[in-house]
PDB file of C-alpha atoms in Angstrom:
ATOM      1  CA  THR A  29      91.828 -36.457  68.936  1.00  0.00           C
ATOM      2  CA  LEU A  30      94.709 -37.915  66.977  1.00  0.00           C
ATOM      3  CA  LEU A  31      92.449 -40.705  65.701  1.00  0.00           C
ATOM      4  CA  GLU A  32      89.854 -38.214  64.482  1.00  0.00           C
ATOM      5  CA  ALA A  33      92.564 -36.132  62.804  1.00  0.00           C
ATOM      6  CA  ARG A  34      93.859 -39.188  60.954  1.00  0.00           C
ATOM      7  CA  ARG A  35      90.351 -40.155  59.910  1.00  0.00           C
ATOM      8  CA  LYS A  36      89.680 -36.630  58.650  1.00  0.00           C
ATOM      9  CA  ALA A  37      92.957 -36.594  56.708  1.00  0.00           C
ATOM     10  CA  GLN A  38      91.981 -39.902  55.080  1.00  0.00           C
ATOM     11  CA  GLU A  39      88.579 -38.492  54.090  1.00  0.00           C
ATOM     12  CA  ILE A  40      90.262 -35.482  52.456  1.00  0.00           C
ATOM     13  CA  ALA A  41      92.712 -37.718  50.609  1.00  0.00           C
ATOM     14  CA  ASN A  42      89.956 -40.057  49.381  1.00  0.00           C
ATOM     15  CA  ALA A  43      87.911 -37.097  48.140  1.00  0.00           C
ATOM     16  CA  ALA A  44      90.925 -35.643  46.333  1.00  0.00           C
ATOM     17  CA  ARG A  45      91.425 -38.910  44.441  1.00  0.00           C
ATOM     18  CA  VAL A  46      88.031 -38.458  42.792  1.00  0.00           C
ATOM     19  CA  GLY A  47      88.546 -34.752  42.107  1.00  0.00           C
ATOM     20  CA  ARG A  48      86.735 -33.321  45.130  1.00  0.00           C
ATOM     21  CA  ASP A  49      88.109 -30.525  47.333  1.00  0.00           C
ATOM     22  CA  LEU A  50      86.565 -31.549  50.642  1.00  0.00           C
ATOM     23  CA  PRO A  51      87.848 -28.583  52.714  1.00  0.00           C
ATOM     24  CA  ALA A  52      86.470 -26.155  50.120  1.00  0.00           C
ATOM     25  CA  GLU A  53      83.118 -27.973  50.083  1.00  0.00           C
ATOM     26  CA  GLU A  54      82.900 -27.778  53.860  1.00  0.00           C
ATOM     27  CA  ALA A  55      83.835 -24.086  53.807  1.00  0.00           C
ATOM     28  CA  ASN A  56      81.065 -23.427  51.282  1.00  0.00           C
ATOM     29  CA  GLN A  57      78.634 -25.362  53.450  1.00  0.00           C
ATOM     30  CA  ARG A  58      79.600 -23.300  56.497  1.00  0.00           C
ATOM     31  CA  ALA A  59      79.126 -20.103  54.506  1.00  0.00           C
ATOM     32  CA  ALA A  60      75.693 -21.281  53.371  1.00  0.00           C
ATOM     33  CA  ASP A  61      74.819 -22.145  56.964  1.00  0.00           C
ATOM     34  CA  GLU A  62      75.763 -18.652  58.082  1.00  0.00           C
ATOM     35  CA  VAL A  63      73.538 -17.118  55.405  1.00  0.00           C
ATOM     36  CA  ARG A  64      70.655 -19.262  56.671  1.00  0.00           C
ATOM     37  CA  GLY A  65      71.260 -18.291  60.280  1.00  0.00           C
ATOM     38  CA  GLY A  66      74.007 -20.740  61.208  1.00  0.00           C
ATOM     39  CA  LYS A  67      73.952 -24.414  62.020  1.00  0.00           C
ATOM     40  CA  PRO A  68      70.820 -26.010  63.466  1.00  0.00           C
ATOM     41  CA  LYS A  69      71.065 -26.099  67.257  1.00  0.00           C
ATOM     42  CA  THR A  70      68.134 -28.284  68.319  1.00  0.00           C
ATOM     43  CA  VAL A  71      66.650 -31.528  67.038  1.00  0.00           C
ATOM     44  CA  GLU A  72      63.655 -29.570  65.747  1.00  0.00           C
ATOM     45  CA  ASP A  73      65.990 -27.226  63.847  1.00  0.00           C
ATOM     46  CA  LEU A  74      67.730 -30.217  62.271  1.00  0.00           C
ATOM     47  CA  ILE A  75      64.440 -31.857  61.303  1.00  0.00           C
ATOM     48  CA  ARG A  76      63.216 -28.704  59.576  1.00  0.00           C
ATOM     49  CA  ARG A  77      66.507 -28.303  57.698  1.00  0.00           C
ATOM     50  CA  TYR A  78      66.425 -31.978  56.678  1.00  0.00           C
ATOM     51  CA  VAL A  79      62.918 -31.640  55.264  1.00  0.00           C
ATOM     52  CA  GLU A  80      63.662 -28.376  53.463  1.00  0.00           C
ATOM     53  CA  ASP A  81      67.141 -29.159  52.109  1.00  0.00           C
ATOM     54  CA  HIS A  82      66.890 -32.899  51.498  1.00  0.00           C
ATOM     55  CA  ALA A  83      63.485 -34.558  51.791  1.00  0.00           C
ATOM     56  CA  LYS A  84      61.515 -32.176  49.557  1.00  0.00           C
ATOM     57  CA  GLY A  85      63.822 -32.682  46.592  1.00  0.00           C
ATOM     58  CA  ARG A  86      64.636 -36.379  46.967  1.00  0.00           C
ATOM     59  CA  LEU A  87      61.878 -38.257  48.804  1.00  0.00           C
ATOM     60  CA  ARG A  88      58.688 -39.059  46.942  1.00  0.00           C
ATOM     61  CA  ARG A  89      56.680 -39.226  50.179  1.00  0.00           C
ATOM     62  CA  TRP A  90      58.405 -36.347  51.949  1.00  0.00           C
ATOM     63  CA  LYS A  91      55.138 -34.885  53.242  1.00  0.00           C
ATOM     64  CA  MET A  92      54.418 -38.112  55.124  1.00  0.00           C
ATOM     65  CA  VAL A  93      57.926 -38.011  56.639  1.00  0.00           C
ATOM     66  CA  GLU A  94      57.509 -34.365  57.638  1.00  0.00           C
ATOM     67  CA  GLN A  95      54.112 -35.025  59.229  1.00  0.00           C
ATOM     68  CA  ALA A  96      55.340 -38.069  61.171  1.00  0.00           C
ATOM     69  CA  LEU A  97      58.289 -36.153  62.620  1.00  0.00           C
ATOM     70  CA  LYS A  98      56.070 -33.184  63.456  1.00  0.00           C
ATOM     71  CA  ASN A  99      53.341 -35.272  65.095  1.00  0.00           C
ATOM     72  CA  HIS A 100      55.571 -37.622  67.074  1.00  0.00           C
ATOM     73  CA  VAL A 101      58.821 -35.732  67.742  1.00  0.00           C
ATOM     74  CA  ILE A 102      58.231 -31.972  67.589  1.00  0.00           C
ATOM     75  CA  ASP A 103      54.622 -31.576  68.788  1.00  0.00           C
ATOM     76  CA  PRO A 104      54.831 -33.790  71.933  1.00  0.00           C
ATOM     77  CA  ALA A 105      57.738 -31.676  73.185  1.00  0.00           C
ATOM     78  CA  LEU A 106      55.647 -28.547  72.706  1.00  0.00           C
ATOM     79  CA  GLU A 107      52.265 -29.779  73.927  1.00  0.00           C
ATOM     80  CA  ASP A 108      52.932 -32.226  76.774  1.00  0.00           C
ATOM     81  CA  ARG A 109      55.357 -31.413  79.592  1.00  0.00           C
ATOM     82  CA  ASN A 110      55.484 -35.091  80.539  1.00  0.00           C
ATOM     83  CA  ALA A 111      56.468 -36.159  77.026  1.00  0.00           C
ATOM     84  CA  PRO A 112      60.138 -36.647  76.111  1.00  0.00           C
ATOM     85  CA  GLN A 113      61.495 -33.264  75.023  1.00  0.00           C
ATOM     86  CA  LEU A 114      63.520 -34.645  72.114  1.00  0.00           C
ATOM     87  CA  GLY A 115      62.455 -31.921  69.688  1.00  0.00           C
ATOM     88  CA  ARG A 116      63.673 -29.175  71.995  1.00  0.00           C
ATOM     89  CA  MET A 117      66.970 -30.828  72.915  1.00  0.00           C
ATOM     90  CA  LEU A 118      70.279 -29.383  71.787  1.00  0.00           C
ATOM     91  CA  LEU A 119      72.080 -31.519  69.230  1.00  0.00           C
ATOM     92  CA  VAL A 120      75.213 -31.555  71.397  1.00  0.00           C
ATOM     93  CA  ASP A 121      73.218 -33.183  74.218  1.00  0.00           C
ATOM     94  CA  ILE A 122      71.283 -35.833  72.306  1.00  0.00           C
ATOM     95  CA  ARG A 123      72.059 -39.451  73.207  1.00  0.00           C
ATOM     96  CA  ARG A 124      70.809 -42.905  72.236  1.00  0.00           C
ATOM     97  CA  ALA A 125      68.868 -43.101  75.516  1.00  0.00           C
ATOM     98  CA  HIS A 126      66.835 -40.034  74.555  1.00  0.00           C
ATOM     99  CA  VAL A 127      65.739 -41.657  71.291  1.00  0.00           C
ATOM    100  CA  ILE A 128      64.746 -44.838  73.139  1.00  0.00           C
ATOM    101  CA  GLU A 129      62.832 -42.760  75.711  1.00  0.00           C
ATOM    102  CA  LEU A 130      60.772 -41.162  72.932  1.00  0.00           C
ATOM    103  CA  LEU A 131      60.039 -44.493  71.230  1.00  0.00           C
ATOM    104  CA  ASP A 132      58.980 -46.031  74.557  1.00  0.00           C
ATOM    105  CA  TYR A 133      56.663 -43.057  75.109  1.00  0.00           C
ATOM    106  CA  LEU A 134      55.051 -43.502  71.683  1.00  0.00           C
ATOM    107  CA  LEU A 135      54.651 -47.238  72.266  1.00  0.00           C
ATOM    108  CA  ASN A 136      53.490 -47.323  75.888  1.00  0.00           C
ATOM    109  CA  GLU A 137      51.808 -43.944  76.419  1.00  0.00           C
ATOM    110  CA  LYS A 138      50.471 -43.127  72.961  1.00  0.00           C
ATOM    111  CA  LYS A 139      49.755 -46.804  72.159  1.00  0.00           C
ATOM    112  CA  LEU A 140      51.193 -46.515  68.660  1.00  0.00           C
ATOM    113  CA  THR A 141      52.324 -49.583  66.744  1.00  0.00           C
ATOM    114  CA  ALA A 142      53.930 -49.521  63.295  1.00  0.00           C
ATOM    115  CA  GLN A 143      54.483 -45.752  63.570  1.00  0.00           C
ATOM    116  CA  VAL A 144      57.072 -46.336  66.315  1.00  0.00           C
ATOM    117  CA  ASN A 145      59.462 -48.058  63.931  1.00  0.00           C
ATOM    118  CA  ALA A 146      58.699 -45.488  61.243  1.00  0.00           C
ATOM    119  CA  VAL A 147      59.693 -42.657  63.608  1.00  0.00           C
ATOM    120  CA  ARG A 148      62.909 -44.523  64.503  1.00  0.00           C
ATOM    121  CA  ALA A 149      63.774 -44.851  60.797  1.00  0.00           C
ATOM    122  CA  HIS A 150      62.952 -41.191  60.063  1.00  0.00           C
ATOM    123  CA  LEU A 151      65.046 -39.966  62.999  1.00  0.00           C
ATOM    124  CA  SER A 152      67.977 -42.130  61.946  1.00  0.00           C
ATOM    125  CA  ALA A 153      67.810 -40.623  58.455  1.00  0.00           C
ATOM    126  CA  VAL A 154      67.682 -37.088  59.893  1.00  0.00           C
ATOM    127  CA  PHE A 155      70.668 -37.674  62.181  1.00  0.00           C
ATOM    128  CA  SER A 156      72.637 -39.417  59.431  1.00  0.00           C
ATOM    129  CA  TRP A 157      72.053 -36.444  57.128  1.00  0.00           C
ATOM    130  CA  GLY A 158      73.127 -34.071  59.890  1.00  0.00           C
ATOM    131  CA  LEU A 159      76.214 -36.171  60.618  1.00  0.00           C
ATOM    132  CA  ASP A 160      77.338 -35.945  56.991  1.00  0.00           C
ATOM    133  CA  ARG A 161      77.141 -32.139  57.231  1.00  0.00           C
ATOM    134  CA  GLU A 162      78.805 -32.031  60.654  1.00  0.00           C
ATOM    135  CA  PHE A 163      75.705 -30.562  62.284  1.00  0.00           C
ATOM    136  CA  ILE A 164      75.934 -33.366  64.844  1.00  0.00           C
ATOM    137  CA  GLY A 165      78.777 -35.526  66.091  1.00  0.00           C
ATOM    138  CA  ASN A 166      77.075 -38.915  65.837  1.00  0.00           C
ATOM    139  CA  ASN A 167      73.833 -40.626  64.896  1.00  0.00           C
ATOM    140  CA  PRO A 168      72.154 -41.535  68.224  1.00  0.00           C
ATOM    141  CA  ALA A 169      69.422 -43.521  66.459  1.00  0.00           C
ATOM    142  CA  ALA A 170      71.748 -45.683  64.365  1.00  0.00           C
ATOM    143  CA  SER A 171      72.152 -48.432  66.970  1.00  0.00           C
ATOM    144  CA  VAL A 172      68.551 -48.340  68.231  1.00  0.00           C
ATOM    145  CA  ARG A 173      66.947 -51.617  67.265  1.00  0.00           C
ATOM    146  CA  LYS A 174      63.660 -51.939  65.467  1.00  0.00           C
ATOM    147  CA  THR A 175      60.846 -53.045  67.782  1.00  0.00           C
ATOM    148  CA  LYS A 176      59.580 -56.444  66.684  1.00  0.00           C
ATOM    149  CA  GLY A 177      55.963 -57.531  66.455  1.00  0.00           C
ATOM    150  CA  LEU A 178      54.450 -54.094  65.800  1.00  0.00           C
ATOM    151  CA  SER A 179      53.496 -54.647  62.157  1.00  0.00           C
ATOM    152  CA  ARG A 180      51.104 -57.559  61.961  1.00  0.00           C
ATOM    153  CA  PRO A 181      49.287 -58.741  58.831  1.00  0.00           C
ATOM    154  CA  ARG A 182      45.534 -58.290  58.791  1.00  0.00           C
ATOM    155  CA  GLU A 183      43.673 -61.281  60.208  1.00  0.00           C
ATOM    156  CA  ARG A 184      40.395 -60.639  58.422  1.00  0.00           C
ATOM    157  CA  VAL A 185      38.732 -58.667  55.656  1.00  0.00           C
ATOM    158  CA  LEU A 186      35.171 -57.397  55.393  1.00  0.00           C
ATOM    159  CA  ALA A 187      32.585 -60.006  54.438  1.00  0.00           C
ATOM    160  CA  ASP A 188      30.059 -59.274  51.676  1.00  0.00           C
ATOM    161  CA  ASN A 189      27.285 -58.427  54.142  1.00  0.00           C
ATOM    162  CA  GLU A 190      29.619 -56.040  55.969  1.00  0.00           C
ATOM    163  CA  LEU A 191      30.610 -54.348  52.707  1.00  0.00           C
ATOM    164  CA  ARG A 192      26.925 -54.023  51.845  1.00  0.00           C
ATOM    165  CA  ALA A 193      26.174 -52.372  55.206  1.00  0.00           C
ATOM    166  CA  LEU A 194      29.161 -50.034  54.805  1.00  0.00           C
ATOM    167  CA  TRP A 195      28.078 -49.098  51.269  1.00  0.00           C
ATOM    168  CA  LYS A 196      24.600 -48.170  52.494  1.00  0.00           C
ATOM    169  CA  GLY A 197      26.038 -46.260  55.452  1.00  0.00           C
ATOM    170  CA  CYS A 198      28.020 -44.089  53.048  1.00  0.00           C
ATOM    171  CA  VAL A 199      24.743 -42.522  51.930  1.00  0.00           C
ATOM    172  CA  GLU A 200      24.251 -41.107  55.424  1.00  0.00           C
ATOM    173  CA  LEU A 201      27.871 -39.913  55.562  1.00  0.00           C
ATOM    174  CA  GLY A 202      27.415 -37.940  52.359  1.00  0.00           C
ATOM    175  CA  TYR A 203      30.156 -35.924  50.703  1.00  0.00           C
ATOM    176  CA  PRO A 204      33.125 -36.166  50.963  1.00  0.00           C
ATOM    177  CA  GLY A 205      33.511 -39.061  53.414  1.00  0.00           C
ATOM    178  CA  GLY A 206      30.872 -41.336  51.955  1.00  0.00           C
ATOM    179  CA  HIS A 207      32.017 -40.769  48.394  1.00  0.00           C
ATOM    180  CA  ALA A 208      35.641 -41.435  49.349  1.00  0.00           C
ATOM    181  CA  ILE A 209      34.821 -44.728  51.087  1.00  0.00           C
ATOM    182  CA  ARG A 210      32.731 -45.923  48.145  1.00  0.00           C
ATOM    183  CA  THR A 211      35.612 -45.111  45.798  1.00  0.00           C
ATOM    184  CA  LEU A 212      37.972 -47.071  48.064  1.00  0.00           C
ATOM    185  CA  ILE A 213      35.626 -50.073  47.910  1.00  0.00           C
ATOM    186  CA  LEU A 214      35.270 -49.903  44.134  1.00  0.00           C
ATOM    187  CA  THR A 215      38.927 -49.343  43.251  1.00  0.00           C
ATOM    188  CA  GLY A 216      40.850 -51.060  46.043  1.00  0.00           C
ATOM    189  CA  GLN A 217      43.314 -48.160  46.086  1.00  0.00           C
ATOM    190  CA  ARG A 218      45.004 -46.757  49.177  1.00  0.00           C
ATOM    191  CA  ARG A 219      43.320 -44.179  51.372  1.00  0.00           C
ATOM    192  CA  ASN A 220      45.544 -41.193  50.514  1.00  0.00           C
ATOM    193  CA  GLU A 221      45.525 -42.072  46.811  1.00  0.00           C
ATOM    194  CA  VAL A 222      41.754 -41.671  46.825  1.00  0.00           C
ATOM    195  CA  CYS A 223      41.320 -38.868  49.380  1.00  0.00           C
ATOM    196  CA  CYS A 224      44.029 -36.688  47.785  1.00  0.00           C
ATOM    197  CA  LEU A 225      42.833 -37.295  44.214  1.00  0.00           C
ATOM    198  CA  PRO A 226      43.083 -34.046  42.188  1.00  0.00           C
ATOM    199  CA  ASN A 227      40.829 -33.352  39.204  1.00  0.00           C
ATOM    200  CA  THR A 228      43.874 -33.271  36.928  1.00  0.00           C
ATOM    201  CA  GLU A 229      44.236 -37.065  37.231  1.00  0.00           C
ATOM    202  CA  LEU A 230      40.764 -37.614  35.733  1.00  0.00           C
ATOM    203  CA  SER A 231      40.310 -37.588  31.973  1.00  0.00           C
ATOM    204  CA  GLU A 232      37.249 -36.376  30.077  1.00  0.00           C
ATOM    205  CA  GLU A 233      36.571 -40.013  29.164  1.00  0.00           C
ATOM    206  CA  GLY A 234      36.228 -40.883  32.844  1.00  0.00           C
ATOM    207  CA  ASN A 235      39.582 -42.622  33.305  1.00  0.00           C
ATOM    208  CA  TRP A 236      41.767 -42.139  36.374  1.00  0.00           C
ATOM    209  CA  LEU A 237      45.519 -42.115  35.771  1.00  0.00           C
ATOM    210  CA  LEU A 238      47.303 -42.478  39.113  1.00  0.00           C
ATOM    211  CA  PRO A 239      50.845 -41.111  38.603  1.00  0.00           C
ATOM    212  CA  GLY A 240      53.930 -42.857  39.930  1.00  0.00           C
ATOM    213  CA  ASP A 241      54.773 -40.091  42.364  1.00  0.00           C
ATOM    214  CA  ARG A 242      51.489 -40.728  44.207  1.00  0.00           C
ATOM    215  CA  ASN A 243      51.601 -44.502  44.562  1.00  0.00           C
ATOM    216  CA  LYS A 244      53.835 -46.995  46.327  1.00  0.00           C
ATOM    217  CA  SER A 245      54.968 -48.821  43.180  1.00  0.00           C
ATOM    218  CA  GLY A 246      56.357 -45.631  41.635  1.00  0.00           C
ATOM    219  CA  ARG A 247      54.722 -46.435  38.271  1.00  0.00           C
ATOM    220  CA  ASP A 248      51.894 -44.636  36.451  1.00  0.00           C
TER     221      ASP A 248
END
């Protein structure tokens, strides 16, 4: 449309002011897309490109993002005919209603809680990335509101007698589960920080240095 043409011309002019050749950049991107088999066609294609080209190099917890999108967007479309087929949908067909349908399915059928809002945020990031590269015409998740009341603070913690019973039960669990739970109790660290602990983080003196790229604070 005329409005889109004017908007595109303004983008090119703004880029030129800071020394960027936007048409050349887009041509290079199209050439790169052709080398890689062309533009992504489905939501699953876009997700995989997002993880490979963006998340792996820029997101500290990219594996968690990849797993969430696989478990809750890609896999349901492959494994359950009654599940929303968002992962298989063509990018040209995707609408806001399809995103809401998936989130409702995760909330009401799968009985998920905080993960619902996490999936919404991950999808919005994927579509926004695809929009910037003109893989998709709009971000259908951008205007989908966050579902309130899904993330509630814990109402209780384990009492001393419960911790004692859990500690003793770890003996029956054995390795690795029992050892992991005892380490969680002793250190107060997060589950994945303990369960994914590599030997390289342990010193000969018996100290554990948890690096910034494996903890939420981002600090060693």
